[in-house]
């Protein structure tokens, strides 16, 4: 759960790097919360308003952690826009987000795995 909270603390931090675990744990927890809210919302109100509000609330942190994840792989955050290309773009972005980060320091900062181990 701390991965989710850490991303929310860096609400709009687009600089730096994010580990794979940080990105995927945030995505997993966010999806679970969204599904739970949608089930509750549909059973009580019959609409998806509450879940939609939640999605809007985590949109900026989701973009920020995605950009930081791409920075960890040595790519620009602008690569998020490749998801706009139908089918192929989403697959390419998924591969980028799932690939291991660069072990050395890059222009976006030090390796977050080494920084976490030193802390």
Short mmCIF file of C-alpha atoms in Angstrom, two decimals, residues 9-110:
data_model
loop_
_atom_site.label_atom_id
_atom_site.label_comp_id
_atom_site.label_asym_id
_atom_site.label_seq_id
_atom_site.Cartn_x
_atom_site.Cartn_y
_atom_site.Cartn_z
CA UNK A 9 2.59 12.14 -2.35
CA UNK A 10 4.42 12.90 -5.61
CA UNK A 11 1.08 14.02 -7.09
CA UNK A 12 2.47 15.99 -10.03
CA UNK A 13 6.20 15.16 -9.91
CA UNK A 14 7.14 14.42 -13.51
CA UNK A 15 10.88 14.52 -12.91
CA UNK A 16 12.97 11.67 -11.61
CA UNK A 17 12.63 7.92 -12.00
CA UNK A 18 10.13 5.30 -10.80
CA UNK A 19 10.85 1.62 -10.30
CA UNK A 20 8.78 -1.05 -12.01
CA UNK A 21 7.38 -2.12 -8.66
CA UNK A 22 6.28 1.43 -7.82
CA UNK A 23 4.47 1.81 -11.15
CA UNK A 24 2.79 -1.59 -11.24
CA UNK A 25 1.75 -1.61 -7.58
CA UNK A 26 0.17 1.84 -8.02
CA UNK A 27 -1.62 0.61 -11.14
CA UNK A 28 -2.85 -2.56 -9.42
CA UNK A 29 -4.12 -0.81 -6.29
CA UNK A 30 -5.71 1.94 -8.35
CA UNK A 31 -7.51 -0.65 -10.51
CA UNK A 32 -8.77 -2.51 -7.43
CA UNK A 33 -10.08 0.72 -5.90
CA UNK A 34 -11.71 1.69 -9.20
CA UNK A 35 -13.45 -1.69 -9.56
CA UNK A 36 -14.65 -1.61 -5.94
CA UNK A 37 -16.00 1.92 -6.39
CA UNK A 38 -17.70 0.96 -9.64
CA UNK A 39 -19.41 -2.05 -8.04
CA UNK A 40 -20.56 0.02 -5.07
CA UNK A 41 -21.59 2.89 -7.30
CA UNK A 42 -23.58 0.73 -9.72
CA UNK A 43 -25.31 -1.18 -6.94
CA UNK A 44 -26.31 1.94 -4.99
CA UNK A 45 -26.76 4.68 -7.56
CA UNK A 46 -26.87 2.90 -10.88
CA UNK A 47 -24.25 5.25 -12.34
CA UNK A 48 -20.47 5.34 -12.47
CA UNK A 49 -20.12 8.86 -11.08
CA UNK A 50 -18.09 8.07 -7.95
CA UNK A 51 -15.69 5.82 -9.86
CA UNK A 52 -15.38 8.52 -12.54
CA UNK A 53 -14.50 11.13 -9.95
CA UNK A 54 -11.86 8.78 -8.54
CA UNK A 55 -10.39 8.29 -12.02
CA UNK A 56 -10.17 12.06 -12.49
CA UNK A 57 -8.52 12.40 -9.07
CA UNK A 58 -5.75 9.90 -9.90
CA UNK A 59 -5.28 10.97 -13.52
CA UNK A 60 -2.39 13.35 -12.81
CA UNK A 61 -0.52 10.96 -10.45
CA UNK A 62 -1.00 8.17 -13.02
CA UNK A 63 0.52 10.28 -15.76
CA UNK A 64 3.35 11.41 -13.45
CA UNK A 65 4.31 7.88 -12.38
CA UNK A 66 4.10 6.75 -16.02
CA UNK A 67 6.49 9.50 -17.08
CA UNK A 68 8.87 8.67 -14.21
CA UNK A 69 8.70 4.98 -15.18
CA UNK A 70 9.67 5.83 -18.76
CA UNK A 71 12.49 7.98 -17.41
CA UNK A 72 13.77 4.91 -15.54
CA UNK A 73 14.02 3.04 -18.84
CA UNK A 74 15.95 5.93 -20.40
CA UNK A 75 13.04 7.23 -22.48
CA UNK A 76 11.30 10.57 -22.61
CA UNK A 77 7.92 10.95 -20.96
CA UNK A 78 6.51 11.91 -24.33
CA UNK A 79 6.52 8.20 -25.18
CA UNK A 80 3.24 7.99 -23.23
CA UNK A 81 1.60 9.49 -26.31
CA UNK A 82 2.39 6.35 -28.31
CA UNK A 83 -0.64 4.81 -26.60
CA UNK A 84 -2.77 7.00 -28.88
CA UNK A 85 -1.75 4.81 -31.85
CA UNK A 86 -4.47 2.14 -32.07
CA UNK A 87 -3.49 -1.32 -30.76
CA UNK A 88 0.24 -1.18 -31.62
CA UNK A 89 0.85 1.90 -29.48
CA UNK A 90 -0.61 0.31 -26.35
CA UNK A 91 1.48 -2.83 -26.85
CA UNK A 92 4.68 -0.85 -27.36
CA UNK A 93 3.95 1.27 -24.27
CA UNK A 94 3.24 -1.87 -22.22
CA UNK A 95 6.63 -3.28 -23.25
CA UNK A 96 8.35 -0.01 -22.32
CA UNK A 97 6.64 0.13 -18.91
CA UNK A 98 7.41 -3.52 -18.17
CA UNK A 99 11.07 -3.40 -19.19
CA UNK A 100 13.81 -3.12 -16.60
CA UNK A 101 15.23 0.29 -15.78
CA UNK A 102 18.73 1.37 -16.70
CA UNK A 103 21.09 0.31 -13.89
CA UNK A 104 23.29 3.37 -14.25
CA UNK A 105 22.43 6.97 -13.51
CA UNK A 106 20.83 8.74 -16.46
CA UNK A 107 19.77 12.31 -17.26
CA UNK A 108 16.66 11.85 -15.11
CA UNK A 109 18.48 10.91 -11.92
CA UNK A 110 20.09 8.01 -10.06
#
